Coordinates of C-alpha atoms in Angstrom, one line a residue:
X1 CA 13.0 -16.9 13.5
X2 CA 13.5 -14.1 15.2
X3 CA 17.2 -13.8 14.0
X4 CA 15.7 -14.1 10.3
X5 CA 13.1 -11.8 11.4
X6 CA 15.2 -9.0 11.7
X7 CA 16.8 -9.4 8.2
X8 CA 19.3 -11.9 8.3
X9 CA 19.1 -13.8 5.0
X10 CA 17.6 -17.0 5.3
X11 CA 19.1 -20.8 4.0
X12 CA 17.5 -23.7 2.8
X13 CA 19.3 -25.4 6.6
X14 CA 17.0 -23.0 8.1
X15 CA 13.4 -23.5 6.6
X16 CA 14.5 -27.3 6.3
X17 CA 14.2 -27.5 10.4
X18 CA 10.8 -25.7 10.6
X19 CA 9.5 -27.6 7.3
X20 CA 7.0 -30.4 8.5
X21 CA 8.2 -34.4 7.9
X22 CA 6.7 -37.1 6.4
X23 CA 3.2 -37.9 7.9
X24 CA 3.2 -34.7 9.4
X25 CA 0.4 -32.3 8.4
X26 CA 1.8 -29.2 9.6
X27 CA -0.3 -28.0 11.8
X28 CA 1.9 -27.5 14.3
X29 CA 3.8 -25.6 12.1
X30 CA 1.7 -23.3 11.2
X31 CA 0.4 -22.1 15.0
X32 CA 4.3 -21.9 15.0
X33 CA 4.5 -19.3 12.0
X34 CA 1.2 -17.2 13.3
X35 CA 2.7 -17.1 16.8
X36 CA 5.8 -15.0 14.9
X37 CA 4.6 -12.6 12.8
X38 CA 7.7 -11.1 12.1
X39 CA 8.8 -14.1 11.0
X40 CA 5.8 -14.6 8.8
X41 CA 7.2 -10.9 7.2
X42 CA 10.4 -12.5 6.6
X43 CA 9.1 -15.1 4.8
X44 CA 6.9 -12.9 2.5
X45 CA 9.6 -10.4 1.9
X46 CA 11.8 -13.3 0.4
X47 CA 9.2 -13.8 -2.0
X48 CA 8.3 -10.7 -2.6
X49 CA 11.1 -8.1 -1.8
X50 CA 12.1 -6.5 -5.7
X51 CA 15.1 -7.3 -7.8
X52 CA 18.4 -8.8 -5.4
X53 CA 16.5 -8.9 -2.3
X54 CA 13.7 -11.5 -3.4
X55 CA 15.4 -15.4 -3.2
X56 CA 16.6 -16.3 -6.6
X57 CA 16.2 -20.2 -5.7
X58 CA 13.5 -21.8 -7.1
X59 CA 13.1 -24.4 -4.2
X60 CA 14.0 -21.7 -1.6
X61 CA 11.2 -19.9 -3.0
X62 CA 9.0 -23.2 -2.9
X63 CA 9.6 -23.7 0.9
X64 CA 9.1 -20.1 1.9
X65 CA 5.7 -20.9 0.1
X66 CA 4.5 -23.9 1.8
X67 CA 5.6 -22.1 5.2
X68 CA 3.0 -19.5 4.1
X69 CA 1.1 -21.7 3.0
X70 CA 1.0 -23.5 6.6
X71 CA 0.3 -20.3 8.6
X72 CA -2.5 -19.5 6.4
X73 CA -4.1 -22.6 7.1
X74 CA -3.3 -22.1 10.9
X75 CA -4.9 -18.5 10.8
X76 CA -8.0 -19.6 9.0
X77 CA -8.4 -22.8 11.2
X78 CA -7.7 -20.3 14.0
X79 CA -10.8 -17.9 12.7
X80 CA -13.4 -21.1 12.3
X81 CA -12.1 -22.5 15.9
X82 CA -13.5 -18.6 17.6
X83 CA -16.3 -18.2 15.1
X84 CA -17.9 -21.8 16.2
X85 CA -17.0 -23.4 12.8
X86 CA -14.5 -26.1 13.0
X87 CA -15.0 -28.1 10.6
X88 CA -12.3 -30.2 9.9
X89 CA -10.9 -31.1 6.6
X90 CA -9.3 -34.3 5.7
X91 CA -6.3 -35.2 4.8
X92 CA -6.5 -34.8 1.0
X93 CA -8.7 -31.9 1.3
X94 CA -6.0 -30.4 3.4
X95 CA -3.0 -31.0 1.2
X96 CA -5.1 -29.5 -1.7
X97 CA -5.4 -26.2 0.7
X98 CA -2.0 -26.0 1.2
X99 CA -1.2 -26.8 -2.6
X100 CA -3.5 -24.2 -4.0
X101 CA -2.5 -21.8 -0.9
X102 CA 1.5 -22.4 -1.9
X103 CA 0.6 -21.9 -5.8
X104 CA -0.8 -18.3 -5.0
X105 CA 2.7 -17.4 -3.1
X106 CA 4.5 -18.5 -6.2
X107 CA 2.7 -16.6 -8.9
X108 CA 2.1 -13.7 -6.6
X109 CA 5.9 -13.5 -6.4
X110 CA 6.3 -14.0 -9.9
X111 CA 4.1 -12.0 -11.5
X112 CA 6.2 -9.0 -9.0
X113 CA 8.9 -9.9 -10.2
X114 CA 7.9 -9.4 -14.3
X115 CA 6.0 -5.9 -13.4
X116 CA 8.7 -4.7 -11.6
X117 CA 11.0 -5.1 -15.1
X118 CA 8.3 -3.3 -17.6
X119 CA 7.7 0.0 -18.6
X120 CA 4.0 0.0 -17.0
X121 CA 1.0 -2.7 -16.1
X122 CA -2.5 -2.8 -16.2
X123 CA -4.6 -3.0 -12.9
X124 CA -7.8 -4.5 -12.5
X125 CA -10.6 -3.8 -9.9
X126 CA -12.5 -7.2 -10.3
X127 CA -11.0 -9.6 -8.5
X128 CA -13.7 -11.9 -10.8
X129 CA -12.3 -10.8 -13.9
X130 CA -12.9 -13.4 -16.6
X131 CA -10.4 -12.5 -19.2
X132 CA -8.4 -15.9 -20.5
X133 CA -5.5 -14.5 -20.7
X134 CA -4.9 -11.9 -18.0
X135 CA -1.9 -9.6 -18.1
X136 CA 0.6 -9.9 -15.4
X137 CA -0.5 -7.0 -13.7
X138 CA -3.6 -8.1 -13.8
X139 CA -3.4 -11.6 -12.4
X140 CA -1.1 -9.7 -9.4
X141 CA -4.0 -7.5 -9.0
X142 CA -6.7 -10.3 -8.6
X143 CA -4.1 -12.3 -6.8
X144 CA -4.2 -9.5 -3.8
X145 CA -7.6 -8.7 -3.9
X146 CA -8.5 -11.9 -3.2
X147 CA -6.0 -12.9 -0.5
X148 CA -4.7 -10.9 1.9
X149 CA -1.5 -12.4 2.7
X150 CA -0.7 -11.8 -1.0
X151 CA -1.8 -8.4 -0.8
X152 CA 0.7 -7.6 2.1
X153 CA 3.6 -9.1 0.1
X154 CA 2.6 -6.6 -2.6
X155 CA 2.9 -4.0 0.0
X156 CA 5.7 -5.2 0.9
X157 CA 7.6 -5.2 -3.1
X158 CA 5.9 -1.7 -4.0
X159 CA 7.3 0.1 -0.8
X160 CA 11.0 -1.6 -1.4
X161 CA 11.1 -0.9 -5.2
X162 CA 10.2 2.6 -4.4
X163 CA 12.6 3.7 -1.7
X164 CA 15.0 1.9 -3.3
X165 CA 17.6 4.4 -4.7
X166 CA 17.6 3.6 -8.1
X167 CA 13.9 3.6 -8.8
X168 CA 13.6 7.1 -10.0
X169 CA 16.3 7.3 -12.0
X170 CA 14.9 4.4 -14.0
X171 CA 13.7 5.1 -17.7
X172 CA 10.4 3.0 -16.6
X173 CA 9.9 5.4 -13.9
X174 CA 7.4 8.0 -15.1
X175 CA 4.8 5.1 -16.3
X176 CA 5.9 2.4 -14.2
X177 CA 4.9 5.2 -11.2
X178 CA 1.6 5.4 -12.3
X179 CA 1.0 1.5 -13.1
X180 CA 2.0 1.2 -9.2
X181 CA 0.1 4.0 -6.9
X182 CA -3.0 2.4 -9.2
X183 CA -2.6 -1.2 -7.9
X184 CA -1.7 -0.2 -4.2
X185 CA -4.6 2.3 -4.4
X186 CA -7.4 -1.3 -5.4
X187 CA -5.4 -3.4 -2.9
X188 CA -6.2 -0.5 0.2
X189 CA -9.6 -0.4 -0.8
X190 CA -10.0 -4.5 -0.2
X191 CA -7.6 -4.5 2.1
X192 CA -8.3 -1.8 5.0
X193 CA -4.3 -3.5 7.1
X194 CA -2.9 -2.4 4.1
X195 CA -3.6 1.6 4.5
X196 CA -0.8 2.4 6.7
X197 CA 2.3 1.1 4.4
X198 CA 0.2 2.5 0.8
X199 CA 0.4 6.1 3.0
X200 CA 4.1 5.8 3.5
X201 CA 4.4 5.0 -0.2
X202 CA 2.1 7.6 -1.6
X203 CA 4.1 10.2 0.4
X204 CA 7.8 8.9 -0.8
X205 CA 6.2 9.4 -4.6
X206 CA 5.7 13.6 -3.3
X207 CA 9.4 13.6 -2.6
X208 CA 10.7 12.0 -5.4
X209 CA 12.7 14.3 -8.2
X210 CA 14.0 14.2 -11.5
X211 CA 15.1 16.6 -13.6
X212 CA 14.6 14.5 -17.0
X213 CA 11.0 14.2 -16.8
X214 CA 9.2 17.0 -17.6
X215 CA 7.5 19.5 -15.1
X216 CA 4.1 18.4 -16.4
X217 CA 4.7 14.5 -16.2
X218 CA 6.3 15.1 -12.7
X219 CA 2.9 17.7 -11.9
X220 CA 0.4 14.2 -13.0
X221 CA 2.1 11.8 -10.3
X222 CA 1.9 14.5 -7.9
X223 CA -1.7 14.7 -8.4
X224 CA -2.3 10.9 -8.7
X225 CA -0.3 10.4 -5.4
X226 CA -3.0 13.1 -3.9
X227 CA -5.9 11.7 -5.3
X228 CA -4.8 8.9 -3.3
X229 CA -4.3 10.8 -0.5
X230 CA -7.5 11.3 -0.8
X231 CA -9.1 8.1 -1.1
X232 CA -6.9 7.3 2.1
X233 CA -8.7 10.5 4.0
X234 CA -12.5 9.2 2.6
X235 CA -11.7 5.9 4.3
X236 CA -10.7 6.4 7.7
X237 CA -6.8 7.8 7.2
X238 CA -8.0 11.5 8.5
X239 CA -5.3 12.2 10.8
X240 CA -2.7 10.0 9.0
X241 CA -3.4 12.0 5.9
X242 CA -3.7 15.3 7.4
X243 CA -0.7 14.8 10.1
X244 CA 1.5 13.8 7.3
X245 CA 0.8 16.3 5.3
X246 CA 0.7 18.8 7.7
X247 CA 4.2 17.8 9.1
X248 CA 5.6 18.3 5.2
X249 CA 4.4 22.0 4.9
X250 CA 5.7 23.0 7.9
X251 CA 9.0 21.6 7.5
X252 CA 12.0 23.9 6.4
X253 CA 12.9 23.5 2.4
X254 CA 10.9 21.1 1.6
X255 CA 9.6 21.5 -1.5
X256 CA 7.6 18.1 -3.0
X257 CA 4.3 19.8 -2.1
X258 CA 4.3 23.1 -3.9
X259 CA 1.4 25.8 -4.4
X260 CA -0.3 24.7 -7.1
X261 CA -0.3 21.1 -5.2
X262 CA -1.9 22.3 -1.9
X263 CA -4.5 23.8 -4.0
X264 CA -5.1 21.0 -5.8
X265 CA -5.8 18.9 -2.4
X266 CA -7.7 21.1 -0.8
X267 CA -9.9 21.5 -4.1
X268 CA -10.4 17.7 -4.5
X269 CA -10.9 17.3 -0.5
X270 CA -13.9 20.1 -0.3
X271 CA -15.5 17.9 -3.0
X272 CA -14.8 14.6 -0.8
X273 CA -15.9 15.2 2.3
X274 CA -19.5 15.5 3.9
X275 CA -21.1 15.7 7.1
X276 CA -21.4 14.9 9.7
X277 CA -17.8 16.0 10.7
X278 CA -15.8 14.0 13.7
X279 CA -13.9 16.6 16.0
X280 CA -11.0 14.6 14.9
X281 CA -11.3 15.5 11.1
X282 CA -11.7 19.4 12.6
X283 CA -8.6 19.3 14.8
X284 CA -6.6 17.7 11.7
X285 CA -7.8 20.2 9.0
X286 CA -7.3 22.9 11.3
X287 CA -3.6 22.1 12.0
X288 CA -3.1 21.4 7.8
X289 CA -5.2 24.5 7.0
X290 CA -3.1 26.9 9.3
X291 CA 0.5 25.4 7.9
X292 CA 1.9 28.8 6.8
X293 CA 2.4 27.1 3.1
X294 CA -0.9 26.2 3.2
X295 CA -2.5 29.9 4.2
X296 CA -0.3 31.3 1.0
X297 CA -1.1 28.7 -1.8
X298 CA -5.2 29.3 -0.3
X299 CA -5.1 33.1 -0.5
X300 CA -3.6 33.6 -3.7
X301 CA -5.7 34.6 -6.4
X302 CA -5.1 31.3 -8.5
X303 CA -7.9 29.3 -5.4
X304 CA -11.1 29.6 -7.4
X305 CA -13.7 31.9 -5.8
X306 CA -15.9 29.0 -5.6
X307 CA -13.6 27.1 -3.6
X308 CA -12.7 29.9 -1.2
X309 CA -16.7 29.8 -0.8
X310 CA -16.7 25.8 0.3
X311 CA -13.6 26.4 2.1
X312 CA -15.7 29.2 4.1
X313 CA -18.7 27.0 4.8
X314 CA -16.6 23.8 5.7
X315 CA -14.5 26.3 8.2
X316 CA -18.1 27.5 10.1
X317 CA -19.6 23.7 9.8
X318 CA -16.2 22.3 12.0
X319 CA -16.6 25.4 13.7
X320 CA -13.0 26.7 13.6
X321 CA -11.9 30.1 14.3
X322 CA -8.8 31.5 13.1
X323 CA -8.1 35.0 12.0
X324 CA -5.2 33.4 10.0
X325 CA -7.1 31.2 7.5
X326 CA -7.5 32.6 4.4
X327 CA -11.8 33.2 3.9

């Protein structure tokens, strides 16, 4: 388990050793899986990593999905024991639950494979969507919203895809990127544990550069990234979002966030945040606003007087005293 969790390709022989035999309900295997989170992540990777990183054999995929299903059942049982709800499933009910979980993993893997080869795909934030013929993107959204393990698999897929060397030069990049950003946003809303990875994905989008794409389209994508960062900030990721942006603004030669994007981010930030403000917010925002490139961008006449007035009030409310700030 440890060896394969570090990235070694998994094979059928290894999976066969882990799978329960006849007459075994798999509960001990499930406990073993949840005792090794990296192994669970490895199995998710085999199902969800994009393109060549995904296991191609349907048989191997099914074995991975079954092990993950056993892990889900074991985790649910452990959670029920902690809350005192120790209702035991009979053999038939357990087998049904296992098949349902396994089917969700296989479907989620298949939907990722479908949408990564599209120009774009639709996303929904309604996990109770009743569309009788949902598109691949909608099906993937619903699965990820309903299931935390599927959500984890999808953000693994998204991260691996956007970090890939060929993604930014693909013909589908402009439209597919917008769909991916929409998908990870709805997932991050439902599943807080995915937010650090979603932040990582948004930041790498800011670094992307493609000379074949118009300046307008590039700006639209980066503004969508910044709106995602604002969403994360508003949902508790204050230090990580502002800290990451501050580091980017202080880097010499880093040009992925130009002055207009800084003004866009701050202008929208002023509309999002509301008192009471935490000490952490004050410290993080002070460091961000004091970055030289931020000072330059906000000191420009392009930053509206109305926004400057809001910024001035915010700085006063946070009791930030810094003569360098353009207020």
